[in-house]
Short mmCIF file of C-alpha atoms in Angstrom, two decimals:
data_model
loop_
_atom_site.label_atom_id
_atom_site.label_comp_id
_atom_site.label_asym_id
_atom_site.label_seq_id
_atom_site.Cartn_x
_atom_site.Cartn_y
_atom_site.Cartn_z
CA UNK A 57 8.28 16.35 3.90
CA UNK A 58 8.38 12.92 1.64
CA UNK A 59 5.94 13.21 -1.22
CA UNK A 60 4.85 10.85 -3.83
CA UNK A 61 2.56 12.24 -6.08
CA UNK A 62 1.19 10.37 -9.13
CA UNK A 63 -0.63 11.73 -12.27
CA UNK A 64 -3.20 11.58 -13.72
CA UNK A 65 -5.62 10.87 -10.55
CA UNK A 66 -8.11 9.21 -13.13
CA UNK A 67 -7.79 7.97 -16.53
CA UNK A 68 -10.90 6.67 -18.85
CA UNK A 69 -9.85 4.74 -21.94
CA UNK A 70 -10.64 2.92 -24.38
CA UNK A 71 -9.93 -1.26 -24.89
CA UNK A 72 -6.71 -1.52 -27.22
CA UNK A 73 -5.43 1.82 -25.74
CA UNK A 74 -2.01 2.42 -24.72
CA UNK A 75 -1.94 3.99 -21.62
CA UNK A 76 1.18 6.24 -19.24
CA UNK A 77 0.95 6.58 -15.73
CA UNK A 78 3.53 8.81 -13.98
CA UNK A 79 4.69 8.89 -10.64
CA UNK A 80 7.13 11.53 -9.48
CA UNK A 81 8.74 11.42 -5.73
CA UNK A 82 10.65 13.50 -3.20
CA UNK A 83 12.09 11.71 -0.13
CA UNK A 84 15.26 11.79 1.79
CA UNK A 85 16.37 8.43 1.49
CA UNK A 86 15.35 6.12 -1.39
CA UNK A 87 16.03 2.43 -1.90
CA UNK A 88 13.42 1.05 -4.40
CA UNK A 89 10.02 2.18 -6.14
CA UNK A 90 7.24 -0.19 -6.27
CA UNK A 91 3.94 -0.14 -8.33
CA UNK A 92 0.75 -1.95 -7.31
CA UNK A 93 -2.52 -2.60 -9.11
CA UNK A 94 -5.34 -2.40 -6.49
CA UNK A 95 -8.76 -3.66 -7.63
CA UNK A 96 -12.15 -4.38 -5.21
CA UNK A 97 -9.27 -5.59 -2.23
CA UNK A 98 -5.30 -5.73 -1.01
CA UNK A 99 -3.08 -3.94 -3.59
CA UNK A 100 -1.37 -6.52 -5.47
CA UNK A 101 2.85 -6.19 -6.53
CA UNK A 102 3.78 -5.68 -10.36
CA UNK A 103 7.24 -3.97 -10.19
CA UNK A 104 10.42 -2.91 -7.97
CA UNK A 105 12.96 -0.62 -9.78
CA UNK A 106 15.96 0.03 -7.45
CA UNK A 107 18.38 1.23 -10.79
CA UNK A 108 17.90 3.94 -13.33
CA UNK A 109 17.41 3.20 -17.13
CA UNK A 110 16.26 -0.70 -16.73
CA UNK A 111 13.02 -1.24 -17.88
CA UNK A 112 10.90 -4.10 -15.32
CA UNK A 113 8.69 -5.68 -18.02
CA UNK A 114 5.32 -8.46 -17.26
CA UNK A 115 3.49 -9.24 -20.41
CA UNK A 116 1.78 -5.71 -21.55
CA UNK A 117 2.97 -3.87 -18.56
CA UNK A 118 6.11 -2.40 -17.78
CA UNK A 119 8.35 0.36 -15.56
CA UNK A 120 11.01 2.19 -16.14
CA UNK A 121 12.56 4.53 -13.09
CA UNK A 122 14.86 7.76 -13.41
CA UNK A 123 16.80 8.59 -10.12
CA UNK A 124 18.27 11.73 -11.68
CA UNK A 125 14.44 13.40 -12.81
CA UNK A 126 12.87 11.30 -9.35
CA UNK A 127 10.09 10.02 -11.60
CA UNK A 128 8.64 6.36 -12.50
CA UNK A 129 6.66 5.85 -15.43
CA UNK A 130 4.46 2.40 -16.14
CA UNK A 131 3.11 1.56 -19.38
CA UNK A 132 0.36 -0.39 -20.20
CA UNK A 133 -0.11 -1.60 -23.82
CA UNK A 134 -3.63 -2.72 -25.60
CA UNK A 135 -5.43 -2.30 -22.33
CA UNK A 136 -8.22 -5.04 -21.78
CA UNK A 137 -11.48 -4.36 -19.04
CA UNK A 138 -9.40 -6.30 -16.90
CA UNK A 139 -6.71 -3.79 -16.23
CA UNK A 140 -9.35 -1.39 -14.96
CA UNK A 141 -8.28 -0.93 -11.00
CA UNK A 142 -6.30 1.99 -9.30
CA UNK A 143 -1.96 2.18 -9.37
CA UNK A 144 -0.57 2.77 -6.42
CA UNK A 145 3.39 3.79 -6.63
CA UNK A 146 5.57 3.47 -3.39
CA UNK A 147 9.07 4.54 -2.43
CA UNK A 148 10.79 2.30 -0.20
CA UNK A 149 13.19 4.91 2.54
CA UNK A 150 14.90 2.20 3.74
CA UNK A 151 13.38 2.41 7.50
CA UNK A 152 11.29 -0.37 6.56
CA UNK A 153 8.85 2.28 5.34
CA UNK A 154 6.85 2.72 2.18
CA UNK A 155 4.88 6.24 1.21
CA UNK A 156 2.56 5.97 -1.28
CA UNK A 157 1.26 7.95 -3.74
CA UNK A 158 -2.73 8.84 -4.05
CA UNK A 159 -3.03 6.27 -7.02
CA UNK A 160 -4.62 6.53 -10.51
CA UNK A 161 -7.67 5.24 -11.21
CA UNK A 162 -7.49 3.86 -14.77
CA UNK A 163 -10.87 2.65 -16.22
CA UNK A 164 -10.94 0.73 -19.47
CA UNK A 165 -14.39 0.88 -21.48
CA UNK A 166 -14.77 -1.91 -23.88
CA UNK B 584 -0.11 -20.35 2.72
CA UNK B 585 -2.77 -18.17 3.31
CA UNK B 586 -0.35 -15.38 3.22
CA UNK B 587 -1.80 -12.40 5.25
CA UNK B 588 -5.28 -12.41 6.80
CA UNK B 589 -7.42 -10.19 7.85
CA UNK B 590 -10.89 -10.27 10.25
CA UNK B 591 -13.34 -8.53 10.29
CA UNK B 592 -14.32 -7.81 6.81
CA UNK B 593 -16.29 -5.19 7.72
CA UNK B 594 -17.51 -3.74 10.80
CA UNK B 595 -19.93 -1.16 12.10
CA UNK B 596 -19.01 1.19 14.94
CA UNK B 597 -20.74 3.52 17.11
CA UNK B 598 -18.72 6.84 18.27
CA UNK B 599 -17.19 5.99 21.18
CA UNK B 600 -16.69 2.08 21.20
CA UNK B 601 -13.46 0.40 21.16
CA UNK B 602 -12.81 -2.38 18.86
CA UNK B 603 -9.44 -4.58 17.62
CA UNK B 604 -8.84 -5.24 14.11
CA UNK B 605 -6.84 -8.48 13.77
CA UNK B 606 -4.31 -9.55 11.61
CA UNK B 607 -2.40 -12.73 10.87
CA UNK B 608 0.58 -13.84 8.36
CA UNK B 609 2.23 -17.52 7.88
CA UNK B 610 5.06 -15.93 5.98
CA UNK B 611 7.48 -15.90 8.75
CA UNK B 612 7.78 -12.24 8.00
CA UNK B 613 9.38 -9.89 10.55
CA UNK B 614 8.17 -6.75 9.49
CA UNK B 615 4.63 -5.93 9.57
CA UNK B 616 2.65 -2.87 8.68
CA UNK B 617 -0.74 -0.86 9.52
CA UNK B 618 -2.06 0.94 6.28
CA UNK B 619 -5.47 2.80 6.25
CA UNK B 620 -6.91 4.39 3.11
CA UNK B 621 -9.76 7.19 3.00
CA UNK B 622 -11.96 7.00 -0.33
CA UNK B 623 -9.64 8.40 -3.37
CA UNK B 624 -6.64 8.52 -1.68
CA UNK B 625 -3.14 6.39 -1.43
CA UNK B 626 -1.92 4.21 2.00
CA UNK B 627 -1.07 6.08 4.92
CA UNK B 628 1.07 3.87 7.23
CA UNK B 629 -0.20 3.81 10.88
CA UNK B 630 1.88 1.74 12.75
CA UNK B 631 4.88 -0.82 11.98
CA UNK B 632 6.83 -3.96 13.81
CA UNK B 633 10.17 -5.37 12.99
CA UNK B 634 9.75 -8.45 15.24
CA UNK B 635 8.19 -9.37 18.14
CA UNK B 636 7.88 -6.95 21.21
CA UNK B 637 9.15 -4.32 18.75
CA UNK B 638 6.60 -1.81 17.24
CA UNK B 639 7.15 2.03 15.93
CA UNK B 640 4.51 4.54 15.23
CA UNK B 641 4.03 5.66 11.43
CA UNK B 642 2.61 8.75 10.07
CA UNK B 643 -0.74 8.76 11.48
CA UNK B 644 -0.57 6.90 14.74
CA UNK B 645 -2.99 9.06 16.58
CA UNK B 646 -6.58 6.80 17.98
CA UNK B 647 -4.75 3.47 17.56
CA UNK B 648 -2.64 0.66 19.10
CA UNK B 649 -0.56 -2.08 18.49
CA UNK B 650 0.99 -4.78 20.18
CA UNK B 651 3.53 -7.65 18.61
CA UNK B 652 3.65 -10.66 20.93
CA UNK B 653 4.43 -13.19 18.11
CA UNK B 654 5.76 -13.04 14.87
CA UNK B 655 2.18 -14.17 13.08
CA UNK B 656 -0.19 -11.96 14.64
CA UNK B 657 -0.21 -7.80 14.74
CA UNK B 658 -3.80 -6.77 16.29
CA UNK B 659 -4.17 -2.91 15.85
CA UNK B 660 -6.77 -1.47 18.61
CA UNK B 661 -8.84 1.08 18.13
CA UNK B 662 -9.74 3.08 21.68
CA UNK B 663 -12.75 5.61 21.23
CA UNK B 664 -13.59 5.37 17.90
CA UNK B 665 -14.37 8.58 15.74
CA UNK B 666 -15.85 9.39 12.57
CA UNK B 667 -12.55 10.15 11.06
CA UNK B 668 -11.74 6.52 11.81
CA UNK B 669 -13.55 5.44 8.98
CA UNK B 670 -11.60 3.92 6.81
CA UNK B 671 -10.65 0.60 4.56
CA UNK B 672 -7.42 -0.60 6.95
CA UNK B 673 -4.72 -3.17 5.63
CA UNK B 674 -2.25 -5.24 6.98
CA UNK B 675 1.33 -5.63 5.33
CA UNK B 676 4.27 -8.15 5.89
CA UNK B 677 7.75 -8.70 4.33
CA UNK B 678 10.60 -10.43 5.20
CA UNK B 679 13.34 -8.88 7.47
CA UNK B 680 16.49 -7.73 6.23
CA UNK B 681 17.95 -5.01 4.87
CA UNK B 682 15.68 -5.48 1.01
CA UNK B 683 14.43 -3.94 -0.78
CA UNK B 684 11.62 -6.28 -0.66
CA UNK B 685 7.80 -6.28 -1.35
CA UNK B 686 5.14 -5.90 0.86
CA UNK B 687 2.16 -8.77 1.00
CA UNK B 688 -0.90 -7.15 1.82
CA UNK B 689 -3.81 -8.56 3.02
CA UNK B 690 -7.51 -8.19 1.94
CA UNK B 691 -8.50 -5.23 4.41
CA UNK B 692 -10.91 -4.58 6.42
CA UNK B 693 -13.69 -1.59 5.88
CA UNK B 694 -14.57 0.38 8.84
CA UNK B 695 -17.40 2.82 9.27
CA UNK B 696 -17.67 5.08 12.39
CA UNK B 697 -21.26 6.77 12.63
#
């Protein structure tokens, strides 16, 4: 069965933390892994990582995806409130398909 | 573009009744997606389209419908509702093609069966 499974399910931090979020995947066809920050409403795109090795980098987040290990990590550096929200990670199979992970809820405390 | 909408925003439902969820894009996407997601937990994908007059179940299909007469609009149905239908649902679109692309979702709608 396809399984995405993220860790850790819930994170508290402080402001000015830096912070890991893992996401590890089994699936029998893979084309690209996305990451999403979700807040009060839709889930909202940061990255896709289709190669191994290349880090995807916005401002103080960024992704980097192993195909060898079948794990995605993002890093967030000095967190703000703002980044409080839950990560959803996603691999793409290819049959127009994503399966998602249960998401990490990362809360920021100023 | 308003991208992908979603109505209701929220909506009530007594065991039993029957209700459609509606849900529009002005992408010109060809693929769009069903998601619903129960309290702590990631998307599960209920049903999908690849065009018009083309739709394929997902991984939890069972209670719901879907039809695809046009490319904008991809109303899921909901036939006898249960309390296990509760649920935040969202809507998804990309482009067509082989990808990878992202998926656009749209601001969900959060459904309580009682």
């Amino acid at each position: 069965e396809d399984k995405v499974v993220q860790s850790p399910l819930s994170l508290v931090v402080h402001e000015g933390d830096t912070v890991t979020l893992n996401c590890s995947y089994e699936v029998t066809n893979f084309r690209s892994l996305l990451w999403y920050k979700q807040e009060k409403k839709a889930p909202t795109f940061l990255f896709m990582l289709t190669s191994s090795g290349i880090e995807k980098k916005s401002g103080r987040l960024s992704s980097i995806l192993d195909k060898k290990e079948l794990f995605s990590i993002l890093n967030i550096t000095a967190t703000q409130t703002g980044d409080s929200a839950i990560y959803l990670c996603a691999v793409d199979q290819g049959a127009q398909k994503l399966v998602f992970g249960q998401g990490t809820r990362l809360t920021i405390n100023p | 573009n308003a991208g992908v909408t979603q109505t209701p925003k929220f909506r009530i439902l007594k065991i039993g009744q029957s209700m459609t969820l509606q849900c529009a894009q002005d992408m010109n996407h060809n693929y769009m997606y069903w998601y619903r997601q129960d309290p702590g937990m990631g998307l599960k994908l209920i049903y999908y389209s690849v065009g018009a007059g083309i739709t394929d179940k997902g991984e939890v299909p069972n209670g719901y419908n879907v039809s695809r007469s046009t490319t904008e609009d991809f109303p899921l149905r909901l036939e006898l509702a249960a309390p296990s239908q509760t649920s935040v649902y969202f809507c998804a679109s990309r482009q067509g093609g082989t990808g990878p692309y992202e998926q656009y979702f749209g601001p969900g709608t959060r459904l309580t069966v009682t």
